[in-house]
Amino acid sequence: MTKVKVWDPVVRAFHWTVAVGFAANALLTDAEGKLHEWIGYAIFFLVCLRILWGLTGTRHARFADFPPSVEAAVAQLSDMAAGRNHPHVGHSPLGAWMIYNLLLSLIAICVTGYMMTTDTFFGIGWVEEAHEILVTWAEVSVLAHIAGAVYESRRLGINLPKSMVTGYKEMP
Amino acid sequence: MPSFTAKTSTISAALVVLIVLQGFCAVFFLIDIAHDFMEYRQPDFSLLHSSLELTANLALLAGAAVEGIFLAGLLRRQAHAERALSAASGALHDLMEQYFEDWGLTVSEADVAAFTIKGYSIAEVAQMRGSAEATVKAHLNAIYRKAGVTGRSQLASLLIEDLMNGALSAKVGPREDAARHPVQKSGTDG
């Protein structure tokens, strides 16, 4: 068992603030209220910050550390299918795809949400519909993300949710 | 890390995209249908129409699940085959997978068995599977028990025996077989 420092404070703070913000806006806040808008702006700001951090941040926070790769993702799927347990220190290839998916979905949700507040697009059907479909997509993605984290924690014997709190992975 | 043929990678990626799209659309429409059912008192609610929609989307979801199972099988077979490159490997491989299935090996046991039959040591198998040697030993014991053999050499000889008995020639297509061995009768009933 070796303890490896993987997630810096920026990555962890981003993860949990966005998680809380998204949950609040998807489930709790009044979609027509000011609070919903402000949380939306905050999430957009955080995502922009995370993208900058992905270019300049610490080793495992950088996009270069988890490039979107079909081959690596298939290799990880095949590890799962064959019951093999090769752990990844930073983001796993499938995890990387999920991150890009969530970042892009959040941006699209923020953009369509903002459009609904402008005079040009206020009350236009397809904008609202797009916003709602994107939110459903993101909700399903979040559920898949949680299921994936739990499944991978069990498969690899590493508590991944805990590592997103403490910043350390306990590699077997 | 295993290296995959470009073809397997493409098929797998395409399947994943299909599963994700079908899965999401099914979930999306199921939520929609749930809303419809909650408004069953409305005049424009049609039970027949909504039931048909429900069935179609459940079938879509089931289709995605079947694709997932198919993908897992494809990847598993590919993972077992990745280092077997001899000419007989295709048919030998089919035979091997058939045995694993008959013995009721788990996914991990089948993987360990495939490596073992190819002659890898316990330490090598552990390294390639990213697990502890003790785990591999436990898998091996289960494999030997399920296969009813006493050890590695008996496990391999089960396959060799079948090879000798002509199980392999049964799997080779008749035309190819006849072309290569015009006078020899293939022992298809072995």
Coordinates of C-alpha atoms in Angstrom, one line a residue:
Chain A
M1 CA 0.0 0.0 0.0
T2 CA 1.6 3.3 -1.1
K3 CA 0.0 6.7 -0.7
V4 CA 0.2 8.8 -3.8
K5 CA -0.7 12.5 -3.9
V6 CA -2.9 12.9 -7.0
W7 CA -5.5 15.6 -6.7
D8 CA -4.4 19.1 -5.8
P9 CA -6.7 21.4 -3.8
V10 CA -8.0 23.2 -6.9
V11 CA -9.2 20.0 -8.5
R12 CA -10.9 18.9 -5.3
A13 CA -12.5 22.2 -4.6
F14 CA -13.7 22.5 -8.2
H15 CA -15.2 18.9 -8.1
W16 CA -17.2 19.4 -4.9
T17 CA -18.4 23.0 -5.5
V18 CA -19.6 22.1 -9.0
A19 CA -21.2 18.9 -7.7
V20 CA -23.1 20.9 -5.0
G21 CA -24.0 23.7 -7.5
F22 CA -25.3 21.3 -10.1
A23 CA -27.3 19.3 -7.6
A24 CA -28.8 22.5 -6.2
N25 CA -29.8 23.8 -9.6
A26 CA -31.0 20.5 -11.0
L27 CA -33.1 19.5 -7.9
L28 CA -33.7 22.3 -5.5
T29 CA -33.7 25.9 -6.8
D30 CA -36.6 27.6 -8.5
A31 CA -35.7 27.5 -12.2
E32 CA -37.1 31.0 -12.8
G33 CA -35.4 32.5 -9.7
K34 CA -32.3 34.7 -9.3
L35 CA -30.5 32.0 -7.2
H36 CA -30.7 29.5 -10.1
E37 CA -29.1 32.1 -12.3
W38 CA -26.3 33.0 -9.9
I39 CA -25.5 29.4 -9.3
G40 CA -25.4 29.0 -13.1
Y41 CA -22.9 31.8 -13.5
A42 CA -20.8 30.5 -10.6
I43 CA -20.6 27.0 -12.3
F44 CA -19.7 28.6 -15.6
F45 CA -16.9 30.6 -13.9
L46 CA -15.7 27.5 -12.2
V47 CA -15.6 25.5 -15.4
C48 CA -13.6 28.2 -17.1
L49 CA -11.2 28.2 -14.2
R50 CA -10.9 24.4 -14.4
I51 CA -10.1 24.6 -18.1
L52 CA -7.3 27.1 -17.4
W53 CA -6.1 24.9 -14.6
G54 CA -6.1 22.0 -17.1
L55 CA -3.6 23.8 -19.1
T56 CA -1.4 25.2 -16.3
G57 CA -2.1 23.1 -13.2
T58 CA -0.4 20.3 -11.4
R59 CA 0.6 17.0 -13.1
H60 CA -2.7 15.0 -12.8
A61 CA -4.9 18.1 -13.2
R62 CA -3.6 18.8 -16.7
F63 CA -5.5 17.7 -19.8
A64 CA -2.2 16.4 -21.2
D65 CA -2.3 13.8 -18.3
F66 CA -5.7 12.4 -19.5
P67 CA -6.0 12.9 -23.2
P68 CA -9.3 11.5 -24.8
S69 CA -8.1 8.2 -26.2
V70 CA -10.4 5.6 -27.7
E71 CA -7.7 2.9 -27.6
A72 CA -7.0 3.4 -23.9
A73 CA -10.7 3.5 -23.1
V74 CA -11.2 0.1 -24.9
A75 CA -8.2 -1.3 -23.0
Q76 CA -9.8 -0.3 -19.7
L77 CA -13.1 -1.8 -20.7
S78 CA -11.4 -5.0 -21.7
D79 CA -9.6 -5.0 -18.3
M80 CA -13.1 -4.8 -16.7
A81 CA -14.4 -7.6 -19.0
A82 CA -11.5 -9.9 -18.2
G83 CA -11.4 -9.1 -14.5
R84 CA -8.0 -7.5 -14.5
N85 CA -7.1 -4.8 -12.1
H86 CA -4.5 -2.4 -13.5
P87 CA -5.0 0.9 -11.5
H88 CA -4.4 4.3 -13.0
V89 CA -2.6 6.9 -10.8
G90 CA -4.4 9.9 -12.3
H91 CA -7.7 9.9 -14.2
S92 CA -8.5 6.6 -15.9
P93 CA -9.2 6.7 -19.7
L94 CA -13.0 6.2 -19.2
G95 CA -12.9 8.8 -16.4
A96 CA -11.2 11.2 -18.8
W97 CA -14.1 10.8 -21.3
M98 CA -16.6 11.5 -18.5
I99 CA -14.7 14.6 -17.5
Y100 CA -14.8 16.0 -21.0
N101 CA -18.4 15.1 -21.4
L102 CA -19.4 16.8 -18.1
L103 CA -17.3 19.9 -18.8
L104 CA -18.8 20.4 -22.2
S105 CA -22.4 19.5 -21.0
L106 CA -22.0 22.1 -18.2
I107 CA -20.9 24.8 -20.6
A108 CA -23.8 24.0 -23.0
I109 CA -26.2 24.1 -20.0
C110 CA -24.8 27.5 -18.9
V111 CA -25.0 28.9 -22.4
T112 CA -28.6 27.8 -23.1
G113 CA -29.6 28.9 -19.6
Y114 CA -28.0 32.3 -20.1
M115 CA -29.8 32.6 -23.5
M116 CA -33.1 32.2 -21.8
T117 CA -32.4 35.3 -19.8
T118 CA -31.7 37.5 -22.9
D119 CA -34.4 39.4 -24.8
T120 CA -33.5 37.7 -28.1
F121 CA -34.1 34.2 -26.9
F122 CA -36.6 34.7 -24.0
G123 CA -39.5 32.4 -24.4
I124 CA -38.1 30.6 -27.5
G125 CA -39.1 27.0 -27.3
W126 CA -36.1 25.2 -28.6
V127 CA -33.7 27.0 -26.2
E128 CA -35.6 25.9 -23.2
E129 CA -36.0 22.4 -24.6
A130 CA -32.3 22.2 -25.3
H131 CA -31.5 23.4 -21.8
E132 CA -33.8 20.7 -20.3
I133 CA -32.5 17.9 -22.5
L134 CA -28.9 18.9 -21.7
V135 CA -29.7 18.8 -18.0
T136 CA -31.2 15.3 -18.3
W137 CA -28.1 14.2 -20.2
A138 CA -25.9 15.7 -17.4
E139 CA -28.0 14.1 -14.7
V140 CA -27.7 10.7 -16.4
S141 CA -24.0 11.3 -16.8
V142 CA -23.6 12.2 -13.1
L143 CA -25.3 8.9 -12.1
A144 CA -23.0 7.0 -14.5
H145 CA -20.0 8.9 -13.1
I146 CA -21.0 7.9 -9.5
A147 CA -21.7 4.3 -10.6
G148 CA -18.3 4.2 -12.4
A149 CA -16.5 5.5 -9.3
V150 CA -18.1 3.0 -7.0
Y151 CA -17.5 0.1 -9.5
E152 CA -13.9 1.0 -10.1
S153 CA -13.2 1.5 -6.4
R154 CA -14.4 -2.1 -5.8
R155 CA -12.6 -3.5 -8.8
L156 CA -9.3 -1.9 -8.0
G157 CA -9.5 -1.8 -4.2
I158 CA -8.8 1.9 -4.1
N159 CA -11.4 4.2 -2.5
L160 CA -11.7 6.8 -5.3
P161 CA -14.4 9.0 -3.7
K162 CA -12.2 9.3 -0.6
S163 CA -9.2 10.3 -2.8
M164 CA -11.3 13.2 -4.2
V165 CA -11.6 14.4 -0.6
T166 CA -8.1 13.8 0.7
G167 CA -6.2 14.2 -2.5
Y168 CA -4.4 10.9 -2.0
K169 CA -4.8 7.5 -3.7
E170 CA -3.9 4.4 -1.7
M171 CA -2.4 2.2 -4.4
P172 CA -2.5 -1.5 -3.6
Chain B
M1 CA -0.9 -3.2 -21.4
P2 CA -2.8 -5.2 -24.0
S3 CA -2.6 -4.0 -27.6
F4 CA -5.7 -4.3 -29.6
T5 CA -6.2 -4.6 -33.3
A6 CA -7.6 -1.4 -34.8
K7 CA -10.7 -3.4 -35.8
T8 CA -11.6 -4.4 -32.2
S9 CA -11.0 -0.9 -31.0
T10 CA -13.3 0.6 -33.7
I11 CA -16.0 -2.0 -33.1
S12 CA -15.9 -1.6 -29.4
A13 CA -15.9 2.2 -29.6
A14 CA -18.9 2.1 -32.0
L15 CA -20.7 -0.2 -29.7
V16 CA -20.1 2.0 -26.7
V17 CA -21.4 5.0 -28.6
L18 CA -24.5 3.0 -29.6
I19 CA -25.1 1.8 -26.0
V20 CA -24.7 5.4 -24.7
L21 CA -27.1 6.9 -27.3
Q22 CA -29.7 4.2 -27.0
G23 CA -29.4 4.2 -23.2
F24 CA -29.8 7.9 -22.9
C25 CA -32.7 8.1 -25.4
A26 CA -34.5 5.3 -23.6
V27 CA -34.1 7.0 -20.2
F28 CA -35.1 10.3 -21.7
F29 CA -38.3 9.0 -23.3
L30 CA -39.1 6.8 -20.2
I31 CA -39.1 10.0 -18.1
D32 CA -41.4 11.6 -20.7
I33 CA -43.7 8.6 -20.7
A34 CA -43.8 8.6 -16.9
H35 CA -45.1 12.2 -17.1
D36 CA -47.7 11.1 -19.7
F37 CA -49.0 8.3 -17.4
M38 CA -49.2 10.7 -14.5
E39 CA -51.6 12.8 -16.6
Y40 CA -53.8 9.9 -17.5
R41 CA -56.9 12.0 -16.7
Q42 CA -56.2 14.4 -19.5
P43 CA -58.5 14.0 -22.5
D44 CA -55.7 13.5 -25.0
F45 CA -54.2 10.6 -23.0
S46 CA -54.2 7.4 -25.0
L47 CA -53.4 4.2 -23.0
L48 CA -52.7 2.2 -26.1
H49 CA -50.4 4.8 -27.5
S50 CA -48.5 5.3 -24.3
S51 CA -48.2 1.6 -23.6
L52 CA -46.7 1.1 -27.1
E53 CA -44.2 3.9 -26.4
L54 CA -43.4 2.3 -23.1
T55 CA -42.8 -1.1 -24.7
A56 CA -40.6 0.4 -27.5
N57 CA -38.4 2.2 -25.0
L58 CA -38.1 -0.7 -22.7
A59 CA -37.0 -2.8 -25.8
L60 CA -34.5 -0.1 -26.6
L61 CA -33.1 -0.2 -23.1
A62 CA -32.9 -4.0 -23.3
G63 CA -31.2 -3.8 -26.7
A64 CA -28.5 -1.5 -25.1
A65 CA -28.1 -4.1 -22.3
V66 CA -27.7 -6.9 -24.8
E67 CA -25.1 -4.9 -26.7
G68 CA -23.3 -4.4 -23.4
I69 CA -23.1 -8.1 -22.7
F70 CA -22.0 -8.7 -26.3
L71 CA -19.3 -6.1 -25.9
A72 CA -18.0 -7.6 -22.7
G73 CA -17.8 -11.0 -24.3
L74 CA -16.0 -9.6 -27.3
L75 CA -13.5 -7.8 -25.2
R76 CA -13.0 -10.8 -22.9
R77 CA -12.2 -13.1 -25.9
Q78 CA -9.9 -10.6 -27.4
A79 CA -8.1 -10.2 -24.0
H80 CA -7.6 -14.0 -23.8
A81 CA -6.4 -14.2 -27.4
E82 CA -4.1 -11.3 -27.5
R83 CA -0.9 -13.3 -27.2
A84 CA -2.0 -16.4 -29.1
L85 CA -0.8 -15.9 -32.6
S86 CA -0.2 -19.4 -33.9
A87 CA -2.1 -20.7 -36.9
A88 CA -4.3 -22.9 -34.8
S89 CA -5.1 -20.2 -32.4
G90 CA -8.5 -19.4 -33.7
A91 CA -10.0 -22.9 -33.3
L92 CA -7.9 -23.7 -30.3
H93 CA -9.2 -20.5 -28.7
D94 CA -12.8 -21.4 -29.4
L95 CA -12.2 -24.8 -27.8
M96 CA -10.6 -23.2 -24.8
E97 CA -13.5 -20.7 -24.3
Q98 CA -16.0 -23.6 -24.6
Y99 CA -14.2 -25.4 -21.8
F100 CA -14.2 -22.3 -19.6
E101 CA -17.9 -22.0 -20.1
D102 CA -18.6 -25.7 -19.4
W103 CA -16.6 -25.5 -16.2
G104 CA -18.4 -22.4 -15.0
L105 CA -15.3 -20.4 -14.6
T106 CA -15.7 -16.8 -13.4
V107 CA -14.4 -14.0 -15.6
S108 CA -11.2 -13.7 -13.6
E109 CA -10.6 -17.5 -13.5
A110 CA -11.1 -17.8 -17.2
D111 CA -8.5 -15.0 -17.7
V112 CA -6.0 -16.8 -15.4
A113 CA -6.7 -20.1 -17.1
A114 CA -6.0 -18.6 -20.5
F115 CA -2.7 -17.3 -19.4
T116 CA -1.8 -20.5 -17.6
I117 CA -2.6 -22.7 -20.6
K118 CA -0.2 -20.4 -22.6
G119 CA 2.5 -21.3 -20.1
Y120 CA 2.8 -18.1 -18.1
S121 CA 4.1 -18.4 -14.5
I122 CA 2.0 -17.3 -11.5
A123 CA 4.2 -14.3 -11.0
E124 CA 3.8 -13.3 -14.7
V125 CA 0.0 -13.8 -14.6
A126 CA -0.2 -11.7 -11.4
Q127 CA 1.8 -8.9 -13.1
M128 CA -0.3 -9.0 -16.2
R129 CA -3.6 -8.9 -14.3
G130 CA -2.5 -6.3 -11.8
S131 CA -3.3 -8.6 -8.9
A132 CA -1.4 -10.3 -6.0
E133 CA 0.2 -13.7 -6.5
A134 CA -1.9 -15.1 -3.7
T135 CA -5.0 -14.1 -5.6
V136 CA -3.8 -15.9 -8.8
K137 CA -3.0 -19.0 -6.7
A138 CA -6.6 -19.0 -5.3
H139 CA -7.9 -18.6 -8.9
L140 CA -5.8 -21.5 -10.0
N141 CA -7.0 -23.8 -7.2
A142 CA -10.6 -23.0 -8.2
I143 CA -9.8 -23.7 -11.9
Y144 CA -8.2 -27.1 -11.1
R145 CA -11.1 -28.0 -8.9
K146 CA -13.8 -27.0 -11.4
A147 CA -11.9 -28.7 -14.3
G148 CA -11.3 -31.8 -12.2
V149 CA -7.5 -31.8 -12.9
T150 CA -4.6 -31.9 -10.5
G151 CA -2.5 -29.2 -12.0
R152 CA -1.2 -27.1 -14.9
S153 CA 0.0 -29.9 -17.1
Q154 CA -3.3 -31.8 -16.9
L155 CA -5.2 -28.6 -17.8
A156 CA -3.2 -28.1 -20.9
S157 CA -3.4 -31.8 -21.9
L158 CA -7.2 -31.6 -21.9
L159 CA -6.9 -29.3 -24.8
I160 CA -4.2 -31.3 -26.5
E161 CA -6.3 -34.4 -26.2
D162 CA -9.2 -32.7 -27.9
L163 CA -6.8 -31.5 -30.6
M164 CA -5.7 -35.0 -31.2
N165 CA -9.2 -36.3 -31.3
G166 CA -10.0 -34.0 -34.1
A167 CA -12.2 -31.5 -32.4
L168 CA -10.2 -28.9 -34.2
S169 CA -10.7 -30.2 -37.7
A170 CA -14.4 -30.2 -37.0
K171 CA -14.2 -26.5 -36.5
V172 CA -12.3 -25.9 -39.8
G173 CA -14.6 -25.2 -42.7
P174 CA -15.2 -28.2 -44.9
R175 CA -14.2 -26.6 -48.1
E176 CA -10.9 -25.3 -46.7
D177 CA -10.3 -28.7 -45.1
A178 CA -11.0 -30.6 -48.4
A179 CA -8.9 -28.3 -50.4
R180 CA -5.9 -28.8 -48.1
H181 CA -6.3 -32.5 -47.5
P182 CA -8.2 -33.9 -50.5
V183 CA -7.8 -37.5 -49.6
Q184 CA -8.0 -37.3 -45.8
K185 CA -11.3 -37.8 -44.0
S186 CA -11.8 -35.3 -41.3
G187 CA -12.9 -36.8 -38.0
T188 CA -15.9 -34.7 -37.4
D189 CA -17.5 -37.1 -35.0
G190 CA -14.6 -37.2 -32.5

